[in-house]
GROMACS .gro file of C-alpha atoms in nm:
model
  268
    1UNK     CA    1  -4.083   6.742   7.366
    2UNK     CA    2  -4.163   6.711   6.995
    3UNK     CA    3  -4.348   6.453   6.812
    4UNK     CA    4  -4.010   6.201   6.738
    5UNK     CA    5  -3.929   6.209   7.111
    6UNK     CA    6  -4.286   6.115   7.180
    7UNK     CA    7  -4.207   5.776   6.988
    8UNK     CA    8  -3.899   5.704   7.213
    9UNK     CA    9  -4.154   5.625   7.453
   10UNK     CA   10  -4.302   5.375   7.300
   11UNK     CA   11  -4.087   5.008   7.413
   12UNK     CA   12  -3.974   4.824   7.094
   13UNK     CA   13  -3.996   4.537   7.258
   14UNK     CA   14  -4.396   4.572   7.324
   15UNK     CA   15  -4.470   4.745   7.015
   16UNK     CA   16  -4.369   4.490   6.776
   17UNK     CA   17  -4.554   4.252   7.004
   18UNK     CA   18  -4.887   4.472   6.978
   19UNK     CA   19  -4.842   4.496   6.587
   20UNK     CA   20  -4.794   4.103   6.545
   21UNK     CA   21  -5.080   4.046   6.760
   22UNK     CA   22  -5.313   4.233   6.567
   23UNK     CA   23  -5.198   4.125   6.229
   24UNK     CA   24  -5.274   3.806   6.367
   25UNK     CA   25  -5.630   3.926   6.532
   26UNK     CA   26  -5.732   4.043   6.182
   27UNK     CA   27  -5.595   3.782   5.950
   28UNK     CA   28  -5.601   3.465   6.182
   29UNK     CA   29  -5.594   3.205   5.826
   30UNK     CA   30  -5.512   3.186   5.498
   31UNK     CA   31  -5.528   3.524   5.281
   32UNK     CA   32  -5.698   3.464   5.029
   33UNK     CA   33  -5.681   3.804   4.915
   34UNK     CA   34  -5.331   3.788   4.866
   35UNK     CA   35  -5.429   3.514   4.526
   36UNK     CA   36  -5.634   3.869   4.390
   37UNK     CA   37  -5.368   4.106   4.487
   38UNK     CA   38  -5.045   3.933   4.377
   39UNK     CA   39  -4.708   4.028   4.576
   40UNK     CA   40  -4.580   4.243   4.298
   41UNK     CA   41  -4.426   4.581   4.373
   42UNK     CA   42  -4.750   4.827   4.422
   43UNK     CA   43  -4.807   5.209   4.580
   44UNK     CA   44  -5.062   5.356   4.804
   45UNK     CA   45  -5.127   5.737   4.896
   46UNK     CA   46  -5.260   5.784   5.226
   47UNK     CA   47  -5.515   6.007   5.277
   48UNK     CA   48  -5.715   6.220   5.561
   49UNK     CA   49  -6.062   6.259   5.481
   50UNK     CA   50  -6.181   6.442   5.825
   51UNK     CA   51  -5.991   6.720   6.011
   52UNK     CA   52  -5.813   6.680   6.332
   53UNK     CA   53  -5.500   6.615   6.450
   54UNK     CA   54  -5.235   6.389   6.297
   55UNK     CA   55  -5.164   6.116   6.511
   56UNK     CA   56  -5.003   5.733   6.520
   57UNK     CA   57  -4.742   5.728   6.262
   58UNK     CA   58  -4.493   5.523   6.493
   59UNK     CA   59  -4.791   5.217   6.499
   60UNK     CA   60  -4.852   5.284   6.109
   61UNK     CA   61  -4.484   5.279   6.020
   62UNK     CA   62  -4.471   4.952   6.264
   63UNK     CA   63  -4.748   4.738   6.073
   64UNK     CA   64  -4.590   4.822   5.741
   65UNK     CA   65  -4.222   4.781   5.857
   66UNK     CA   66  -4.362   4.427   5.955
   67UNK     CA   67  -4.496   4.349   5.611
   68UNK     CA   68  -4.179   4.424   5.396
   69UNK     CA   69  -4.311   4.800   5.338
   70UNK     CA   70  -4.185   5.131   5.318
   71UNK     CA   71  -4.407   5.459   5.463
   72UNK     CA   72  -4.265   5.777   5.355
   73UNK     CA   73  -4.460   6.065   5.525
   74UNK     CA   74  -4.583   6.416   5.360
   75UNK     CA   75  -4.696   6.548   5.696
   76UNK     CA   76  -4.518   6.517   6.066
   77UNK     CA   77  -4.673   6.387   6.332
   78UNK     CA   78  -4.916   6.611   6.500
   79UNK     CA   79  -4.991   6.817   6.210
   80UNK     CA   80  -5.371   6.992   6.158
   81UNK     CA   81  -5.538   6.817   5.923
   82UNK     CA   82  -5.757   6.991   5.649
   83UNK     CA   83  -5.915   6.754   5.423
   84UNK     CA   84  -5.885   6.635   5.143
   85UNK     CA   85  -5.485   6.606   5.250
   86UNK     CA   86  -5.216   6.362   5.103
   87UNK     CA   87  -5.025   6.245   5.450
   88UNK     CA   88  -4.815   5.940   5.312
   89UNK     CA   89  -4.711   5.711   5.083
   90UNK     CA   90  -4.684   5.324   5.111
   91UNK     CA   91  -4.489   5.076   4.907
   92UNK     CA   92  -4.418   4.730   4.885
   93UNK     CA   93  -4.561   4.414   4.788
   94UNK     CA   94  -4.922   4.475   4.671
   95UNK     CA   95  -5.024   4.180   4.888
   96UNK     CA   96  -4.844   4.284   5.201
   97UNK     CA   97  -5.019   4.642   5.158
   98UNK     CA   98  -5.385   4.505   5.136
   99UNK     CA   99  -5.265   4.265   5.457
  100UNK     CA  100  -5.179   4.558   5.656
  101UNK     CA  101  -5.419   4.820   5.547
  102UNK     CA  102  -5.710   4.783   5.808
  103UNK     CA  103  -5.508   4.752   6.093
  104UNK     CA  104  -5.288   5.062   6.009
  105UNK     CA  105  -5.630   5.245   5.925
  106UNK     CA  106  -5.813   5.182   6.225
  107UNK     CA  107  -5.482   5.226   6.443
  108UNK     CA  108  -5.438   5.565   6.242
  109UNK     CA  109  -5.786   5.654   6.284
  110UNK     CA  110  -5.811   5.590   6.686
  111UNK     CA  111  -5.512   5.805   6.777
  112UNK     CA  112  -5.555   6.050   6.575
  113UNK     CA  113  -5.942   6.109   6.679
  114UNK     CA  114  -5.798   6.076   7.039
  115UNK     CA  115  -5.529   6.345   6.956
  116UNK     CA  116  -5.792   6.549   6.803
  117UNK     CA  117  -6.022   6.552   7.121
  118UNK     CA  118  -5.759   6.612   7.360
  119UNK     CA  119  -5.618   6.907   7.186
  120UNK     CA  120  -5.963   6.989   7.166
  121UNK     CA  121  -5.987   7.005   7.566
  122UNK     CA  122  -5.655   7.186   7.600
  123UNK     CA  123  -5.793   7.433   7.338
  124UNK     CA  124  -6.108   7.487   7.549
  125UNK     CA  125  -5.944   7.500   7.867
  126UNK     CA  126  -5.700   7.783   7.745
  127UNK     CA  127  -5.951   7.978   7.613
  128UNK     CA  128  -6.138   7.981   7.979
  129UNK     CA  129  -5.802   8.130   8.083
  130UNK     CA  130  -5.694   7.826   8.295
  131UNK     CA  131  -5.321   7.727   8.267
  132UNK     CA  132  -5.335   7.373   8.424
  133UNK     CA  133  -5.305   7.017   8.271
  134UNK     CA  134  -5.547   6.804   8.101
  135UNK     CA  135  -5.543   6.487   8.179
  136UNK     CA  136  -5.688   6.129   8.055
  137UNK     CA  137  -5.778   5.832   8.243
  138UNK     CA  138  -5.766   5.460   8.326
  139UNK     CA  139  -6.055   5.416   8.133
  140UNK     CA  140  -5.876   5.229   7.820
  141UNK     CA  141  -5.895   4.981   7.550
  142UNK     CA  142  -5.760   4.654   7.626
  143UNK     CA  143  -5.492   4.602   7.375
  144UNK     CA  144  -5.532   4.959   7.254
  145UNK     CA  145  -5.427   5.133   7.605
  146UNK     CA  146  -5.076   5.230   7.446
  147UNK     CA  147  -5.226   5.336   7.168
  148UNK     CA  148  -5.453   5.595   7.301
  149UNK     CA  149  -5.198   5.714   7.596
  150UNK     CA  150  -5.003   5.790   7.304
  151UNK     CA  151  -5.245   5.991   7.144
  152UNK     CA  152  -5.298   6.185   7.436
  153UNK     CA  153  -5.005   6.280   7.485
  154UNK     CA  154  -4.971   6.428   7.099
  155UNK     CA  155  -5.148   6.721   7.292
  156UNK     CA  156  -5.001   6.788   7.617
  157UNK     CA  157  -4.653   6.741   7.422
  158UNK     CA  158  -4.490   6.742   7.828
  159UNK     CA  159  -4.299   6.408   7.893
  160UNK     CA  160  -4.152   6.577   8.201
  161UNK     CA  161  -4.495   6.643   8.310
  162UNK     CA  162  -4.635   6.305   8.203
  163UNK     CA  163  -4.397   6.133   8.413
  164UNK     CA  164  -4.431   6.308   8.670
  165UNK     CA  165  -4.788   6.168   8.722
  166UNK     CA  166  -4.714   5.825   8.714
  167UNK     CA  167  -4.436   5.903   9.074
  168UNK     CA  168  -4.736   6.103   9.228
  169UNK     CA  169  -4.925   5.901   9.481
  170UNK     CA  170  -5.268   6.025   9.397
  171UNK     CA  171  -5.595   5.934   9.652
  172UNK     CA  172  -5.935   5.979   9.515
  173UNK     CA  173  -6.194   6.139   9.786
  174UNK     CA  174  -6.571   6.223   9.758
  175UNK     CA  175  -6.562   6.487  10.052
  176UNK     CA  176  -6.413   6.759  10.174
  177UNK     CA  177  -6.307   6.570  10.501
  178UNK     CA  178  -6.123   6.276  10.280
  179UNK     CA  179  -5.916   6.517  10.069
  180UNK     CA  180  -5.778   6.670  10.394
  181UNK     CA  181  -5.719   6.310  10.566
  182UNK     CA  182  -5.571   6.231  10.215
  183UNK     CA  183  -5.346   6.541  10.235
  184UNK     CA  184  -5.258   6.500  10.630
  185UNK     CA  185  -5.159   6.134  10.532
  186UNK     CA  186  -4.925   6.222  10.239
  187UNK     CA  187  -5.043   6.274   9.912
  188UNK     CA  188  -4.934   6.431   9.612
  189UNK     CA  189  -5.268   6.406   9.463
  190UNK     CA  190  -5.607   6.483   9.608
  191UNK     CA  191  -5.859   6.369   9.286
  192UNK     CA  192  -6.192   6.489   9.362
  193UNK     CA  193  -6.381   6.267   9.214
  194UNK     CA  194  -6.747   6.331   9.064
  195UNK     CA  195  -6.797   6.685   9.227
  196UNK     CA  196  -7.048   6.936   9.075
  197UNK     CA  197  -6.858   7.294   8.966
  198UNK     CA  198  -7.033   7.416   9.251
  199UNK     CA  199  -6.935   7.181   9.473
  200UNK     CA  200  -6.567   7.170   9.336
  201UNK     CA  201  -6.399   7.488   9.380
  202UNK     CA  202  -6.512   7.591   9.736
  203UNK     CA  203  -6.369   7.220   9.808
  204UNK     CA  204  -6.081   7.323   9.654
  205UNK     CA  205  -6.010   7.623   9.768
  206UNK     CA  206  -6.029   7.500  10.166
  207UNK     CA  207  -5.762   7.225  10.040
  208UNK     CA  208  -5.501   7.468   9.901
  209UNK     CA  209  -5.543   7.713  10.207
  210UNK     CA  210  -5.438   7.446  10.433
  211UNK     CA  211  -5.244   7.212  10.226
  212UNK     CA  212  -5.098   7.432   9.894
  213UNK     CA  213  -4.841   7.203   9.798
  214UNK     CA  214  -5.081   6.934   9.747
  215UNK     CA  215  -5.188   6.909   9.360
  216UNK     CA  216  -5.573   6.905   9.333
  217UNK     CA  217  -5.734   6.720   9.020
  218UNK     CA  218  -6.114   6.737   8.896
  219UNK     CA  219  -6.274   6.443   8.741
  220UNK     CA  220  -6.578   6.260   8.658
  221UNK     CA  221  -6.847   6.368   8.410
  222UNK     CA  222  -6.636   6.661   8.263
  223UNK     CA  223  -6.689   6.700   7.845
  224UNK     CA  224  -6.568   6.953   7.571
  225UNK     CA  225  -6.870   7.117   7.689
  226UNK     CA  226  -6.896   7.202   7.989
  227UNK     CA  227  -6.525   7.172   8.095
  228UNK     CA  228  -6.458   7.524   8.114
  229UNK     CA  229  -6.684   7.480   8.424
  230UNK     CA  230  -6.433   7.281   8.582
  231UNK     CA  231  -6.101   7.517   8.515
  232UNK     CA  232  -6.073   7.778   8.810
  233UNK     CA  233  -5.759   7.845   8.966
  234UNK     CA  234  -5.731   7.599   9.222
  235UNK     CA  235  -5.757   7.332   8.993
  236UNK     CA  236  -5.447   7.166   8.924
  237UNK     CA  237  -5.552   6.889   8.680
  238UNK     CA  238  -5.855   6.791   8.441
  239UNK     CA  239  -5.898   6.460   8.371
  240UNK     CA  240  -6.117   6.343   8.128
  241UNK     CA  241  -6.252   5.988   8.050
  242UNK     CA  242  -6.461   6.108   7.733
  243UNK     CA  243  -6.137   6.150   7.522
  244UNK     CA  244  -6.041   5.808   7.525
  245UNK     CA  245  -6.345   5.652   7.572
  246UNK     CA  246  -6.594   5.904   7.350
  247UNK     CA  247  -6.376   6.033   7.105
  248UNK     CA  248  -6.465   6.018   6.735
  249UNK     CA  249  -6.216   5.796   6.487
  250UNK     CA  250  -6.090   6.042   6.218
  251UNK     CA  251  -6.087   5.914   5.840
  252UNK     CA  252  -5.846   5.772   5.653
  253UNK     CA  253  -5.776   5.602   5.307
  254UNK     CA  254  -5.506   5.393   5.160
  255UNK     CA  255  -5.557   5.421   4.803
  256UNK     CA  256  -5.340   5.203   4.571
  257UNK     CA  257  -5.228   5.368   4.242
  258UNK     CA  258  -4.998   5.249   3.945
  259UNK     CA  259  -4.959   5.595   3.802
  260UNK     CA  260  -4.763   5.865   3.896
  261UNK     CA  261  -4.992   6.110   4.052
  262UNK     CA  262  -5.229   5.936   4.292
  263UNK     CA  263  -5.596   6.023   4.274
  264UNK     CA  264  -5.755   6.264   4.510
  265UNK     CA  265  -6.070   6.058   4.732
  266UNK     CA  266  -6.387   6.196   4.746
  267UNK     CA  267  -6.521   6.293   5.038
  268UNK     CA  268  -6.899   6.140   5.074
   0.00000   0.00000   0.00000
């Protein structure tokens, strides 16, 4: 699925609820600013300061839409980013841009460095030769938890596969003799949970000899490091808590400009 179905997952409904609520969270008062800034027409160039992967645009075209203003974007969504790179453009009322500029930055800056880190993992785990899925998990931002699912999934790029998960029933064991009760009971999903490589794969390897229907998933410690560790070819899925929970914020800036040609940020 490309990038613009990705955003069909996203409910309207809750979206425009998250956006209002954090327009709200950062500006609870009066604006003050908006006595500096004025609410005549004005212009801002978006830029990416930090490479990675593109990532958010539905939640940054959401904030704006909210405040009267128009994004018009130079890059699609999941695009590699090599800085210094022009992404977008904003317009509307210079007070409405200021108002919203945090918030879409910080929005921006959290998918995208989630997006970045996942496609990281997939990257990694490809190049160990394993074909299977990486996964994140529950381990979220309150608030922010549609916000970073959706980054995540900027990498896999699989709805079919994504919602497939959520209609597995998935037990977690910490033993060889759980995952096969787990199995013999029903599951979809054996998740063995905080296992050493070592300890993993002979695990896993019983399992699908007497149960190789049943998906198996590793979790629990696993990082860009050492998950090629982790891939072997019994292993279904790798999830990892470190891209939602570890993952850097990329950089952004939303520059305004009254001339034609917006100025290019320096990178510090």
């Amino acid at each position: 699925m490309d990038a613009e179905g990705l955003a069909l997952l996203l409910p309207p409904v809750t979206l425009a609820a998250l956006v209002d609520s954090w327009l709200r969270e950062d500006c609870p008062g009066l604006n003050y600013a908006a006595l500096v800034s004025g609410a005549g027409p004005s212009q801002a160039a978006l830029w990416a300061k930090s490479p990675g992967v593109l990532a958010g645009q539905p939640f940054f075209d959401a904030i704006f839409t909210q405040l009267n203003c128009q994004v018009s974007w130079f890059l699609p969504e999941g695009s590699k980013l090599v800085p210094v790179a022009r992404v977008a453009e904003v317009r509307g009322p210079a007070h409405c841009l200021l108002l919203g500029e945090r918030v879409a930055l910080n929005t921006l800056a959290r998918c995208s460095g989630i997006a970045s880190a996942a496609a990281a993992a997939v990257e990694a785990a490809r190049g160990a030769g394993w074909t299977g899925h990486v996964a994140g998990t529950r381990k979220t931002t309150p608030g922010f938890r549609l916000v970073e699912k959706y980054g995540l999934l900027q990498a896999v790029r699989a709805a079919r596969q994504a919602a497939d998960f959520t209609l597995k029933v998935e037990v977690e064991c910490s033993s060889l003799q759980e995952a096969v009760q787990a199995a013999e009971a029903g599951a979809d999903l054996v998740l063995l949970d905080n296992f050493k490589p070592e300890e993993l794969h002979p695990t896993a390897t019983v399992l699908k000899a007497q149960f190789p229907s049943v998906a198996v998933e590793a979790s629990g410690g696993i990082t860009l490091d050492n998950l090629p560790q982790f891939c072997g070819p019994h292993i279904d899925v790798i999830s990892m808590g470190m891209l939602t929970q570890a993952a850097p914020a990329l950089d952004f800036s939303l520059k305004l400009f009254a001339k034609e040609v917006a100025p290019v940020p320096k990178i510090h």
